[in-house]
Amino acid sequence: MATAVPAERDAVAEAVHGLPGVEVIAAGVGPARAAATTATALAGAPYGLVISTGIAGGFAPHAPVGSLVVADEITAADLGAETPDGFLPVTELGFGTVSHRPPEALVREVATATGARPGAVLTVSTVTGTAVRAAWLRERHPTALAEAMEGFGVAEAAAAHGVPVLEIRAVSNPVGPRDRAAWRIGDALAALTDAFGKLAPVLESWNPHDHQ
Ligand SMILES: O=C(O)c1cccc(C(=O)CC[C@H]2O[C@@H](n3cnc4c(=O)[nH]cnc43)[C@H](O)[C@@H]2O)c1
């Protein structure tokens, strides 16, 4: 499992400590650092699943503060080009990819075990700070529940190593006008610990070969 910062890593590790074959790393903030750290970890050991996790901004009213989301789609929302006619994703410029899809059955199992809402989780390099930007993102991605800064990077690293990926987020703040003092980080970290406690049986029974 790859979080951004040590506080998130510790919240997850508290719940999964001692599970065989499970490692939790603080892979760094932002998609590039998270991708590099995850790729390095995957090069050193034969993992069957990678989970990008941590806190996130939630799109109101779909993902309120304190709620959990599980990505059915991990999408790089700002990877592209701004043009006079609007934003173009890199795929429309003829390059790469902007989205990864976690295994459907596993997304359902996580949602059932934890109560997490399934939906798109956006990866951004700049935290949204205005209502206009939040509305623009939801318009472009109508199923988006949350935004964070690492999922797509972790998913790219996992894909490069042929390993399935999940993204599970606890909502610490609404996506929108910046109000850092209002972020409920403690509550979100507690929700993460609770969720991963409930996930232990799902992770123990996960066999990537059943889902090819
Ligand atoms: O200050 C702390 O104690 C603390 C503890 C845990 C995490 C943090 C972070 O600042 C984590 C940064 C991380 O959080 C994600 N995030 C959270 N809200 C948003 C958002 O509205 N938009 C985008 N990303 C968000 C993101 O993945 C960051 O890497 C601090």
JSON list of C-alpha atoms and ligand atoms in Angstrom, two decimals:
[
{"chain": "A", "resi": 1, "resn": "MET", "atom": "CA", "xyz": [0.00, 0.00, 0.00]},
{"chain": "A", "resi": 2, "resn": "ALA", "atom": "CA", "xyz": [1.27, 3.43, -0.89]},
{"chain": "A", "resi": 3, "resn": "THR", "atom": "CA", "xyz": [0.27, 6.57, 1.01]},
{"chain": "A", "resi": 4, "resn": "ALA", "atom": "CA", "xyz": [1.64, 10.04, 0.43]},
{"chain": "A", "resi": 5, "resn": "VAL", "atom": "CA", "xyz": [2.88, 10.98, 3.91]},
{"chain": "A", "resi": 6, "resn": "PRO", "atom": "CA", "xyz": [3.99, 9.12, 7.07]},
{"chain": "A", "resi": 7, "resn": "ALA", "atom": "CA", "xyz": [0.83, 10.07, 9.04]},
{"chain": "A", "resi": 8, "resn": "GLU", "atom": "CA", "xyz": [-1.29, 8.25, 6.44]},
{"chain": "A", "resi": 9, "resn": "ARG", "atom": "CA", "xyz": [1.12, 5.30, 6.37]},
{"chain": "A", "resi": 10, "resn": "ASP", "atom": "CA", "xyz": [0.88, 4.95, 10.16]},
{"chain": "A", "resi": 11, "resn": "ALA", "atom": "CA", "xyz": [-2.93, 5.11, 10.10]},
{"chain": "A", "resi": 12, "resn": "VAL", "atom": "CA", "xyz": [-3.07, 2.24, 7.60]},
{"chain": "A", "resi": 13, "resn": "ALA", "atom": "CA", "xyz": [-0.24, 0.25, 9.21]},
{"chain": "A", "resi": 14, "resn": "GLU", "atom": "CA", "xyz": [-2.06, 0.32, 12.55]},
{"chain": "A", "resi": 15, "resn": "ALA", "atom": "CA", "xyz": [-4.81, -1.78, 10.95]},
{"chain": "A", "resi": 16, "resn": "VAL", "atom": "CA", "xyz": [-2.79, -4.16, 8.77]},
{"chain": "A", "resi": 17, "resn": "HIS", "atom": "CA", "xyz": [0.29, -4.63, 10.93]},
{"chain": "A", "resi": 18, "resn": "GLY", "atom": "CA", "xyz": [1.30, -8.30, 10.92]},
{"chain": "A", "resi": 19, "resn": "LEU", "atom": "CA", "xyz": [-0.66, -9.34, 7.82]},
{"chain": "A", "resi": 20, "resn": "PRO", "atom": "CA", "xyz": [1.70, -11.56, 5.80]},
{"chain": "A", "resi": 21, "resn": "GLY", "atom": "CA", "xyz": [3.02, -10.07, 2.56]},
{"chain": "A", "resi": 22, "resn": "VAL", "atom": "CA", "xyz": [1.53, -6.63, 3.26]},
{"chain": "A", "resi": 23, "resn": "GLU", "atom": "CA", "xyz": [3.78, -3.58, 3.22]},
{"chain": "A", "resi": 24, "resn": "VAL", "atom": "CA", "xyz": [2.75, 0.04, 3.75]},
{"chain": "A", "resi": 25, "resn": "ILE", "atom": "CA", "xyz": [5.02, 2.78, 2.42]},
{"chain": "A", "resi": 26, "resn": "ALA", "atom": "CA", "xyz": [4.90, 6.58, 2.43]},
{"chain": "A", "resi": 27, "resn": "ALA", "atom": "CA", "xyz": [5.60, 7.05, -1.26]},
{"chain": "A", "resi": 28, "resn": "GLY", "atom": "CA", "xyz": [5.61, 10.84, -1.33]},
{"chain": "A", "resi": 29, "resn": "VAL", "atom": "CA", "xyz": [3.29, 13.64, -2.40]},
{"chain": "A", "resi": 30, "resn": "GLY", "atom": "CA", "xyz": [2.25, 14.05, -6.04]},
{"chain": "A", "resi": 31, "resn": "PRO", "atom": "CA", "xyz": [1.94, 11.61, -8.94]},
{"chain": "A", "resi": 32, "resn": "ALA", "atom": "CA", "xyz": [5.57, 11.64, -10.06]},
{"chain": "A", "resi": 33, "resn": "ARG", "atom": "CA", "xyz": [7.12, 10.93, -6.66]},
{"chain": "A", "resi": 34, "resn": "ALA", "atom": "CA", "xyz": [4.44, 8.34, -5.88]},
{"chain": "A", "resi": 35, "resn": "ALA", "atom": "CA", "xyz": [5.07, 6.60, -9.22]},
{"chain": "A", "resi": 36, "resn": "ALA", "atom": "CA", "xyz": [8.84, 6.53, -8.75]},
{"chain": "A", "resi": 37, "resn": "THR", "atom": "CA", "xyz": [8.66, 5.18, -5.19]},
{"chain": "A", "resi": 38, "resn": "THR", "atom": "CA", "xyz": [6.01, 2.59, -6.08]},
{"chain": "A", "resi": 39, "resn": "ALA", "atom": "CA", "xyz": [7.91, 1.40, -9.14]},
{"chain": "A", "resi": 40, "resn": "THR", "atom": "CA", "xyz": [11.04, 0.97, -7.04]},
{"chain": "A", "resi": 41, "resn": "ALA", "atom": "CA", "xyz": [9.13, -1.07, -4.44]},
{"chain": "A", "resi": 42, "resn": "LEU", "atom": "CA", "xyz": [7.55, -3.25, -7.15]},
{"chain": "A", "resi": 43, "resn": "ALA", "atom": "CA", "xyz": [10.93, -3.91, -8.75]},
{"chain": "A", "resi": 44, "resn": "GLY", "atom": "CA", "xyz": [12.13, -5.41, -5.46]},
{"chain": "A", "resi": 45, "resn": "ALA", "atom": "CA", "xyz": [9.29, -7.82, -4.60]},
{"chain": "A", "resi": 46, "resn": "PRO", "atom": "CA", "xyz": [6.52, -9.83, -6.34]},
{"chain": "A", "resi": 47, "resn": "TYR", "atom": "CA", "xyz": [3.38, -8.05, -5.03]},
{"chain": "A", "resi": 48, "resn": "GLY", "atom": "CA", "xyz": [-0.07, -9.16, -6.22]},
{"chain": "A", "resi": 49, "resn": "LEU", "atom": "CA", "xyz": [-1.88, -5.89, -5.60]},
{"chain": "A", "resi": 50, "resn": "VAL", "atom": "CA", "xyz": [-1.02, -2.21, -5.09]},
{"chain": "A", "resi": 51, "resn": "ILE", "atom": "CA", "xyz": [-3.30, 0.14, -3.15]},
{"chain": "A", "resi": 52, "resn": "SER", "atom": "CA", "xyz": [-2.96, 3.91, -3.37]},
{"chain": "A", "resi": 53, "resn": "THR", "atom": "CA", "xyz": [-4.50, 5.31, -0.21]},
{"chain": "A", "resi": 54, "resn": "GLY", "atom": "CA", "xyz": [-4.67, 8.30, 2.10]},
{"chain": "A", "resi": 55, "resn": "ILE", "atom": "CA", "xyz": [-6.81, 11.36, 2.62]},
{"chain": "A", "resi": 56, "resn": "ALA", "atom": "CA", "xyz": [-8.56, 13.25, -0.18]},
{"chain": "A", "resi": 57, "resn": "GLY", "atom": "CA", "xyz": [-10.84, 16.09, -1.10]},
{"chain": "A", "resi": 58, "resn": "GLY", "atom": "CA", "xyz": [-14.44, 14.98, -1.66]},
{"chain": "A", "resi": 59, "resn": "PHE", "atom": "CA", "xyz": [-16.90, 16.41, -4.18]},
{"chain": "A", "resi": 60, "resn": "ALA", "atom": "CA", "xyz": [-19.97, 17.65, -2.25]},
{"chain": "A", "resi": 61, "resn": "PRO", "atom": "CA", "xyz": [-22.57, 16.34, -1.74]},
{"chain": "A", "resi": 62, "resn": "HIS", "atom": "CA", "xyz": [-21.44, 12.99, -3.18]},
{"chain": "A", "resi": 63, "resn": "ALA", "atom": "CA", "xyz": [-18.50, 12.35, -0.82]},
{"chain": "A", "resi": 64, "resn": "PRO", "atom": "CA", "xyz": [-18.85, 14.21, 2.47]},
{"chain": "A", "resi": 65, "resn": "VAL", "atom": "CA", "xyz": [-16.01, 14.82, 4.91]},
{"chain": "A", "resi": 66, "resn": "GLY", "atom": "CA", "xyz": [-15.35, 11.65, 6.90]},
{"chain": "A", "resi": 67, "resn": "SER", "atom": "CA", "xyz": [-16.68, 9.34, 4.17]},
{"chain": "A", "resi": 68, "resn": "LEU", "atom": "CA", "xyz": [-14.69, 6.70, 2.29]},
{"chain": "A", "resi": 69, "resn": "VAL", "atom": "CA", "xyz": [-14.38, 6.26, -1.45]},
{"chain": "A", "resi": 70, "resn": "VAL", "atom": "CA", "xyz": [-13.01, 3.42, -3.55]},
{"chain": "A", "resi": 71, "resn": "ALA", "atom": "CA", "xyz": [-11.99, 4.20, -7.11]},
{"chain": "A", "resi": 72, "resn": "ASP", "atom": "CA", "xyz": [-13.70, 2.37, -9.95]},
{"chain": "A", "resi": 73, "resn": "GLU", "atom": "CA", "xyz": [-11.60, 4.62, -12.18]},
{"chain": "A", "resi": 74, "resn": "ILE", "atom": "CA", "xyz": [-8.31, 6.38, -11.39]},
{"chain": "A", "resi": 75, "resn": "THR", "atom": "CA", "xyz": [-8.03, 9.36, -13.68]},
{"chain": "A", "resi": 76, "resn": "ALA", "atom": "CA", "xyz": [-5.37, 12.01, -14.24]},
{"chain": "A", "resi": 77, "resn": "ALA", "atom": "CA", "xyz": [-7.59, 15.07, -14.44]},
{"chain": "A", "resi": 78, "resn": "ASP", "atom": "CA", "xyz": [-5.03, 17.70, -15.40]},
{"chain": "A", "resi": 79, "resn": "LEU", "atom": "CA", "xyz": [-2.71, 15.72, -17.69]},
{"chain": "A", "resi": 80, "resn": "GLY", "atom": "CA", "xyz": [-3.16, 17.41, -21.04]},
{"chain": "A", "resi": 81, "resn": "ALA", "atom": "CA", "xyz": [-3.16, 20.74, -22.78]},
{"chain": "A", "resi": 82, "resn": "GLU", "atom": "CA", "xyz": [-5.16, 23.89, -22.35]},
{"chain": "A", "resi": 83, "resn": "THR", "atom": "CA", "xyz": [-6.40, 25.19, -25.71]},
{"chain": "A", "resi": 84, "resn": "PRO", "atom": "CA", "xyz": [-8.58, 28.15, -26.71]},
{"chain": "A", "resi": 85, "resn": "ASP", "atom": "CA", "xyz": [-11.38, 25.58, -27.08]},
{"chain": "A", "resi": 86, "resn": "GLY", "atom": "CA", "xyz": [-10.85, 24.03, -23.68]},
{"chain": "A", "resi": 87, "resn": "PHE", "atom": "CA", "xyz": [-8.83, 21.26, -22.02]},
{"chain": "A", "resi": 88, "resn": "LEU", "atom": "CA", "xyz": [-7.54, 18.33, -24.07]},
{"chain": "A", "resi": 89, "resn": "PRO", "atom": "CA", "xyz": [-6.37, 15.17, -22.28]},
{"chain": "A", "resi": 90, "resn": "VAL", "atom": "CA", "xyz": [-3.06, 13.73, -23.51]},
{"chain": "A", "resi": 91, "resn": "THR", "atom": "CA", "xyz": [-4.92, 10.84, -25.09]},
{"chain": "A", "resi": 92, "resn": "GLU", "atom": "CA", "xyz": [-6.58, 13.31, -27.47]},
{"chain": "A", "resi": 93, "resn": "LEU", "atom": "CA", "xyz": [-3.10, 14.62, -28.32]},
{"chain": "A", "resi": 94, "resn": "GLY", "atom": "CA", "xyz": [-2.13, 11.07, -29.28]},
{"chain": "A", "resi": 95, "resn": "PHE", "atom": "CA", "xyz": [-0.13, 10.15, -26.17]},
{"chain": "A", "resi": 96, "resn": "GLY", "atom": "CA", "xyz": [-0.27, 7.68, -23.31]},
{"chain": "A", "resi": 97, "resn": "THR", "atom": "CA", "xyz": [-3.21, 7.13, -21.02]},
{"chain": "A", "resi": 98, "resn": "VAL", "atom": "CA", "xyz": [-5.19, 9.16, -18.51]},
{"chain": "A", "resi": 99, "resn": "SER", "atom": "CA", "xyz": [-7.15, 6.46, -16.73]},
{"chain": "A", "resi": 100, "resn": "HIS", "atom": "CA", "xyz": [-6.76, 3.08, -15.04]},
{"chain": "A", "resi": 101, "resn": "ARG", "atom": "CA", "xyz": [-9.57, 0.75, -13.97]},
{"chain": "A", "resi": 102, "resn": "PRO", "atom": "CA", "xyz": [-9.15, -1.36, -10.83]},
{"chain": "A", "resi": 103, "resn": "PRO", "atom": "CA", "xyz": [-10.57, -4.92, -10.85]},
{"chain": "A", "resi": 104, "resn": "GLU", "atom": "CA", "xyz": [-14.38, -4.56, -10.65]},
{"chain": "A", "resi": 105, "resn": "ALA", "atom": "CA", "xyz": [-14.91, -7.49, -8.30]},
{"chain": "A", "resi": 106, "resn": "LEU", "atom": "CA", "xyz": [-12.35, -6.15, -5.85]},
{"chain": "A", "resi": 107, "resn": "VAL", "atom": "CA", "xyz": [-13.90, -2.66, -5.92]},
{"chain": "A", "resi": 108, "resn": "ARG", "atom": "CA", "xyz": [-17.26, -4.26, -5.04]},
{"chain": "A", "resi": 109, "resn": "GLU", "atom": "CA", "xyz": [-15.71, -6.29, -2.22]},
{"chain": "A", "resi": 110, "resn": "VAL", "atom": "CA", "xyz": [-14.04, -3.20, -0.76]},
{"chain": "A", "resi": 111, "resn": "ALA", "atom": "CA", "xyz": [-17.27, -1.22, -0.99]},
{"chain": "A", "resi": 112, "resn": "THR", "atom": "CA", "xyz": [-19.21, -4.00, 0.76]},
{"chain": "A", "resi": 113, "resn": "ALA", "atom": "CA", "xyz": [-16.63, -4.55, 3.49]},
{"chain": "A", "resi": 114, "resn": "THR", "atom": "CA", "xyz": [-16.03, -0.88, 4.34]},
{"chain": "A", "resi": 115, "resn": "GLY", "atom": "CA", "xyz": [-19.08, 1.06, 3.16]},
{"chain": "A", "resi": 116, "resn": "ALA", "atom": "CA", "xyz": [-16.84, 3.02, 0.75]},
{"chain": "A", "resi": 117, "resn": "ARG", "atom": "CA", "xyz": [-18.67, 4.64, -2.16]},
{"chain": "A", "resi": 118, "resn": "PRO", "atom": "CA", "xyz": [-17.43, 3.52, -5.57]},
{"chain": "A", "resi": 119, "resn": "GLY", "atom": "CA", "xyz": [-16.70, 6.22, -8.16]},
{"chain": "A", "resi": 120, "resn": "ALA", "atom": "CA", "xyz": [-13.95, 7.97, -10.04]},
{"chain": "A", "resi": 121, "resn": "VAL", "atom": "CA", "xyz": [-11.05, 9.36, -8.03]},
{"chain": "A", "resi": 122, "resn": "LEU", "atom": "CA", "xyz": [-9.19, 12.13, -9.82]},
{"chain": "A", "resi": 123, "resn": "THR", "atom": "CA", "xyz": [-5.46, 12.68, -9.57]},
{"chain": "A", "resi": 124, "resn": "VAL", "atom": "CA", "xyz": [-4.41, 16.34, -9.72]},
{"chain": "A", "resi": 125, "resn": "SER", "atom": "CA", "xyz": [-1.03, 18.02, -9.41]},
{"chain": "A", "resi": 126, "resn": "THR", "atom": "CA", "xyz": [-2.62, 21.17, -7.97]},
{"chain": "A", "resi": 127, "resn": "VAL", "atom": "CA", "xyz": [-5.14, 20.95, -5.11]},
{"chain": "A", "resi": 128, "resn": "THR", "atom": "CA", "xyz": [-8.39, 22.54, -6.26]},
{"chain": "A", "resi": 129, "resn": "GLY", "atom": "CA", "xyz": [-8.91, 25.87, -4.50]},
{"chain": "A", "resi": 130, "resn": "THR", "atom": "CA", "xyz": [-12.02, 27.40, -6.09]},
{"chain": "A", "resi": 131, "resn": "ALA", "atom": "CA", "xyz": [-15.65, 26.48, -6.61]},
{"chain": "A", "resi": 132, "resn": "VAL", "atom": "CA", "xyz": [-15.22, 27.19, -10.32]},
{"chain": "A", "resi": 133, "resn": "ARG", "atom": "CA", "xyz": [-12.45, 24.61, -10.66]},
{"chain": "A", "resi": 134, "resn": "ALA", "atom": "CA", "xyz": [-14.41, 22.06, -8.59]},
{"chain": "A", "resi": 135, "resn": "ALA", "atom": "CA", "xyz": [-17.46, 22.51, -10.84]},
{"chain": "A", "resi": 136, "resn": "TRP", "atom": "CA", "xyz": [-15.29, 22.24, -13.97]},
{"chain": "A", "resi": 137, "resn": "LEU", "atom": "CA", "xyz": [-13.77, 18.96, -12.76]},
{"chain": "A", "resi": 138, "resn": "ARG", "atom": "CA", "xyz": [-17.21, 17.46, -11.99]},
{"chain": "A", "resi": 139, "resn": "GLU", "atom": "CA", "xyz": [-18.50, 18.60, -15.36]},
{"chain": "A", "resi": 140, "resn": "ARG", "atom": "CA", "xyz": [-15.63, 16.82, -17.10]},
{"chain": "A", "resi": 141, "resn": "HIS", "atom": "CA", "xyz": [-15.86, 13.80, -14.77]},
{"chain": "A", "resi": 142, "resn": "PRO", "atom": "CA", "xyz": [-19.51, 13.39, -13.70]},
{"chain": "A", "resi": 143, "resn": "THR", "atom": "CA", "xyz": [-18.80, 10.23, -11.65]},
{"chain": "A", "resi": 144, "resn": "ALA", "atom": "CA", "xyz": [-15.91, 11.80, -9.71]},
{"chain": "A", "resi": 145, "resn": "LEU", "atom": "CA", "xyz": [-16.23, 11.46, -5.94]},
{"chain": "A", "resi": 146, "resn": "ALA", "atom": "CA", "xyz": [-12.84, 12.70, -4.82]},
{"chain": "A", "resi": 147, "resn": "GLU", "atom": "CA", "xyz": [-9.52, 14.21, -5.84]},
{"chain": "A", "resi": 148, "resn": "ALA", "atom": "CA", "xyz": [-6.08, 13.41, -4.49]},
{"chain": "A", "resi": 149, "resn": "MET", "atom": "CA", "xyz": [-2.54, 13.69, -5.81]},
{"chain": "A", "resi": 150, "resn": "GLU", "atom": "CA", "xyz": [-1.04, 10.22, -6.17]},
{"chain": "A", "resi": 151, "resn": "GLY", "atom": "CA", "xyz": [-3.46, 7.58, -7.49]},
{"chain": "A", "resi": 152, "resn": "PHE", "atom": "CA", "xyz": [-2.64, 7.88, -11.16]},
{"chain": "A", "resi": 153, "resn": "GLY", "atom": "CA", "xyz": [1.11, 7.78, -10.49]},
{"chain": "A", "resi": 154, "resn": "VAL", "atom": "CA", "xyz": [0.76, 4.67, -8.35]},
{"chain": "A", "resi": 155, "resn": "ALA", "atom": "CA", "xyz": [-1.50, 3.11, -11.01]},
{"chain": "A", "resi": 156, "resn": "GLU", "atom": "CA", "xyz": [1.03, 3.83, -13.78]},
{"chain": "A", "resi": 157, "resn": "ALA", "atom": "CA", "xyz": [3.77, 2.13, -11.75]},
{"chain": "A", "resi": 158, "resn": "ALA", "atom": "CA", "xyz": [1.50, -0.85, -11.04]},
{"chain": "A", "resi": 159, "resn": "ALA", "atom": "CA", "xyz": [0.54, -1.15, -14.71]},
{"chain": "A", "resi": 160, "resn": "ALA", "atom": "CA", "xyz": [4.20, -1.06, -15.75]},
{"chain": "A", "resi": 161, "resn": "HIS", "atom": "CA", "xyz": [4.76, -4.07, -13.48]},
{"chain": "A", "resi": 162, "resn": "GLY", "atom": "CA", "xyz": [1.55, -5.87, -14.52]},
{"chain": "A", "resi": 163, "resn": "VAL", "atom": "CA", "xyz": [0.06, -5.57, -11.03]},
{"chain": "A", "resi": 164, "resn": "PRO", "atom": "CA", "xyz": [-3.61, -4.66, -10.36]},
{"chain": "A", "resi": 165, "resn": "VAL", "atom": "CA", "xyz": [-4.29, -1.43, -8.51]},
{"chain": "A", "resi": 166, "resn": "LEU", "atom": "CA", "xyz": [-6.89, -0.03, -6.11]},
{"chain": "A", "resi": 167, "resn": "GLU", "atom": "CA", "xyz": [-7.34, 3.47, -4.71]},
{"chain": "A", "resi": 168, "resn": "ILE", "atom": "CA", "xyz": [-9.09, 3.92, -1.37]},
{"chain": "A", "resi": 169, "resn": "ARG", "atom": "CA", "xyz": [-9.47, 7.40, 0.12]},
{"chain": "A", "resi": 170, "resn": "ALA", "atom": "CA", "xyz": [-10.91, 8.94, 3.28]},
{"chain": "A", "resi": 171, "resn": "VAL", "atom": "CA", "xyz": [-12.31, 12.42, 2.72]},
{"chain": "A", "resi": 172, "resn": "SER", "atom": "CA", "xyz": [-10.67, 15.11, 4.87]},
{"chain": "A", "resi": 173, "resn": "ASN", "atom": "CA", "xyz": [-12.04, 18.21, 3.13]},
{"chain": "A", "resi": 174, "resn": "PRO", "atom": "CA", "xyz": [-14.46, 19.30, 0.44]},
{"chain": "A", "resi": 175, "resn": "VAL", "atom": "CA", "xyz": [-13.04, 19.98, -3.03]},
{"chain": "A", "resi": 176, "resn": "GLY", "atom": "CA", "xyz": [-13.45, 23.71, -3.51]},
{"chain": "A", "resi": 177, "resn": "PRO", "atom": "CA", "xyz": [-12.49, 27.05, -1.98]},
{"chain": "A", "resi": 178, "resn": "ARG", "atom": "CA", "xyz": [-9.28, 26.58, 0.00]},
{"chain": "A", "resi": 179, "resn": "ASP", "atom": "CA", "xyz": [-9.78, 26.47, 3.77]},
{"chain": "A", "resi": 180, "resn": "ARG", "atom": "CA", "xyz": [-6.87, 24.41, 5.13]},
{"chain": "A", "resi": 181, "resn": "ALA", "atom": "CA", "xyz": [-7.89, 25.08, 8.74]},
{"chain": "A", "resi": 182, "resn": "ALA", "atom": "CA", "xyz": [-11.16, 23.23, 8.10]},
{"chain": "A", "resi": 183, "resn": "TRP", "atom": "CA", "xyz": [-9.51, 19.98, 6.91]},
{"chain": "A", "resi": 184, "resn": "ARG", "atom": "CA", "xyz": [-10.55, 17.15, 9.23]},
{"chain": "A", "resi": 185, "resn": "ILE", "atom": "CA", "xyz": [-7.32, 15.21, 8.91]},
{"chain": "A", "resi": 186, "resn": "GLY", "atom": "CA", "xyz": [-7.63, 13.37, 12.24]},
{"chain": "A", "resi": 187, "resn": "ASP", "atom": "CA", "xyz": [-11.13, 12.13, 11.41]},
{"chain": "A", "resi": 188, "resn": "ALA", "atom": "CA", "xyz": [-10.04, 11.02, 7.94]},
{"chain": "A", "resi": 189, "resn": "LEU", "atom": "CA", "xyz": [-7.01, 9.15, 9.30]},
{"chain": "A", "resi": 190, "resn": "ALA", "atom": "CA", "xyz": [-9.26, 7.41, 11.85]},
{"chain": "A", "resi": 191, "resn": "ALA", "atom": "CA", "xyz": [-11.63, 6.44, 9.01]},
{"chain": "A", "resi": 192, "resn": "LEU", "atom": "CA", "xyz": [-8.67, 4.96, 7.11]},
{"chain": "A", "resi": 193, "resn": "THR", "atom": "CA", "xyz": [-7.61, 2.84, 10.09]},
{"chain": "A", "resi": 194, "resn": "ASP", "atom": "CA", "xyz": [-11.18, 1.64, 10.54]},
{"chain": "A", "resi": 195, "resn": "ALA", "atom": "CA", "xyz": [-11.53, 0.81, 6.83]},
{"chain": "A", "resi": 196, "resn": "PHE", "atom": "CA", "xyz": [-8.29, -1.16, 6.61]},
{"chain": "A", "resi": 197, "resn": "GLY", "atom": "CA", "xyz": [-9.25, -3.09, 9.74]},
{"chain": "A", "resi": 198, "resn": "LYS", "atom": "CA", "xyz": [-12.40, -4.23, 7.90]},
{"chain": "A", "resi": 199, "resn": "LEU", "atom": "CA", "xyz": [-10.39, -4.94, 4.75]},
{"chain": "A", "resi": 200, "resn": "ALA", "atom": "CA", "xyz": [-7.98, -7.42, 6.31]},
{"chain": "A", "resi": 201, "resn": "PRO", "atom": "CA", "xyz": [-10.08, -10.50, 5.34]},
{"chain": "A", "resi": 202, "resn": "VAL", "atom": "CA", "xyz": [-10.55, -9.18, 1.79]},
{"chain": "A", "resi": 203, "resn": "LEU", "atom": "CA", "xyz": [-6.81, -8.66, 1.39]},
{"chain": "A", "resi": 204, "resn": "GLU", "atom": "CA", "xyz": [-5.97, -12.05, 2.88]},
{"chain": "A", "resi": 205, "resn": "SER", "atom": "CA", "xyz": [-8.30, -13.83, 0.42]},
{"chain": "A", "resi": 206, "resn": "TRP", "atom": "CA", "xyz": [-7.25, -11.76, -2.64]},
{"chain": "A", "resi": 207, "resn": "ASN", "atom": "CA", "xyz": [-5.70, -13.90, -5.34]},
{"chain": "A", "resi": 208, "resn": "PRO", "atom": "CA", "xyz": [-4.77, -11.97, -8.51]},
{"chain": "A", "resi": 209, "resn": "HIS", "atom": "CA", "xyz": [-4.88, -15.19, -10.55]},
{"chain": "A", "resi": 210, "resn": "ASP", "atom": "CA", "xyz": [-8.65, -15.51, -9.87]},
{"chain": "A", "resi": 211, "resn": "HIS", "atom": "CA", "xyz": [-9.20, -12.14, -11.60]},
{"chain": "A", "resi": 212, "resn": "GLN", "atom": "CA", "xyz": [-7.27, -12.36, -14.86]},
{"chain": "B", "resi": 1, "resn": "LIG", "atom": "O1", "xyz": [-0.64, 17.80, 8.38]},
{"chain": "B", "resi": 1, "resn": "LIG", "atom": "C1", "xyz": [-0.91, 16.64, 8.67]},
{"chain": "B", "resi": 1, "resn": "LIG", "atom": "O2", "xyz": [-0.95, 16.18, 9.83]},
{"chain": "B", "resi": 1, "resn": "LIG", "atom": "C2", "xyz": [-1.23, 15.72, 7.57]},
{"chain": "B", "resi": 1, "resn": "LIG", "atom": "C3", "xyz": [-1.56, 14.41, 7.86]},
{"chain": "B", "resi": 1, "resn": "LIG", "atom": "C4", "xyz": [-1.89, 13.56, 6.84]},
{"chain": "B", "resi": 1, "resn": "LIG", "atom": "C5", "xyz": [-1.87, 14.01, 5.52]},
{"chain": "B", "resi": 1, "resn": "LIG", "atom": "C6", "xyz": [-1.55, 15.32, 5.26]},
{"chain": "B", "resi": 1, "resn": "LIG", "atom": "C7", "xyz": [-1.53, 15.84, 3.89]},
{"chain": "B", "resi": 1, "resn": "LIG", "atom": "O3", "xyz": [-1.41, 17.00, 3.64]},
{"chain": "B", "resi": 1, "resn": "LIG", "atom": "C8", "xyz": [-1.67, 14.82, 2.84]},
{"chain": "B", "resi": 1, "resn": "LIG", "atom": "C9", "xyz": [-1.56, 15.42, 1.46]},
{"chain": "B", "resi": 1, "resn": "LIG", "atom": "C10", "xyz": [-2.28, 14.50, 0.54]},
{"chain": "B", "resi": 1, "resn": "LIG", "atom": "O4", "xyz": [-3.66, 14.57, 0.78]},
{"chain": "B", "resi": 1, "resn": "LIG", "atom": "C11", "xyz": [-4.36, 14.40, -0.39]},
{"chain": "B", "resi": 1, "resn": "LIG", "atom": "N1", "xyz": [-5.39, 15.44, -0.42]},
{"chain": "B", "resi": 1, "resn": "LIG", "atom": "C12", "xyz": [-6.17, 15.76, 0.62]},
{"chain": "B", "resi": 1, "resn": "LIG", "atom": "N2", "xyz": [-7.09, 16.67, 0.27]},
{"chain": "B", "resi": 1, "resn": "LIG", "atom": "C13", "xyz": [-6.89, 16.94, -1.03]},
{"chain": "B", "resi": 1, "resn": "LIG", "atom": "C14", "xyz": [-7.57, 17.80, -1.96]},
{"chain": "B", "resi": 1, "resn": "LIG", "atom": "O5", "xyz": [-8.55, 18.50, -1.65]},
{"chain": "B", "resi": 1, "resn": "LIG", "atom": "N3", "xyz": [-7.07, 17.82, -3.22]},
{"chain": "B", "resi": 1, "resn": "LIG", "atom": "C15", "xyz": [-6.01, 17.06, -3.59]},
{"chain": "B", "resi": 1, "resn": "LIG", "atom": "N4", "xyz": [-5.36, 16.25, -2.74]},
{"chain": "B", "resi": 1, "resn": "LIG", "atom": "C16", "xyz": [-5.81, 16.17, -1.47]},
{"chain": "B", "resi": 1, "resn": "LIG", "atom": "C17", "xyz": [-3.33, 14.43, -1.51]},
{"chain": "B", "resi": 1, "resn": "LIG", "atom": "O6", "xyz": [-3.23, 13.13, -2.03]},
{"chain": "B", "resi": 1, "resn": "LIG", "atom": "C18", "xyz": [-2.04, 14.86, -0.85]},
{"chain": "B", "resi": 1, "resn": "LIG", "atom": "O7", "xyz": [-0.91, 14.16, -1.22]},
{"chain": "B", "resi": 1, "resn": "LIG", "atom": "C19", "xyz": [-1.21, 16.19, 6.26]}
]
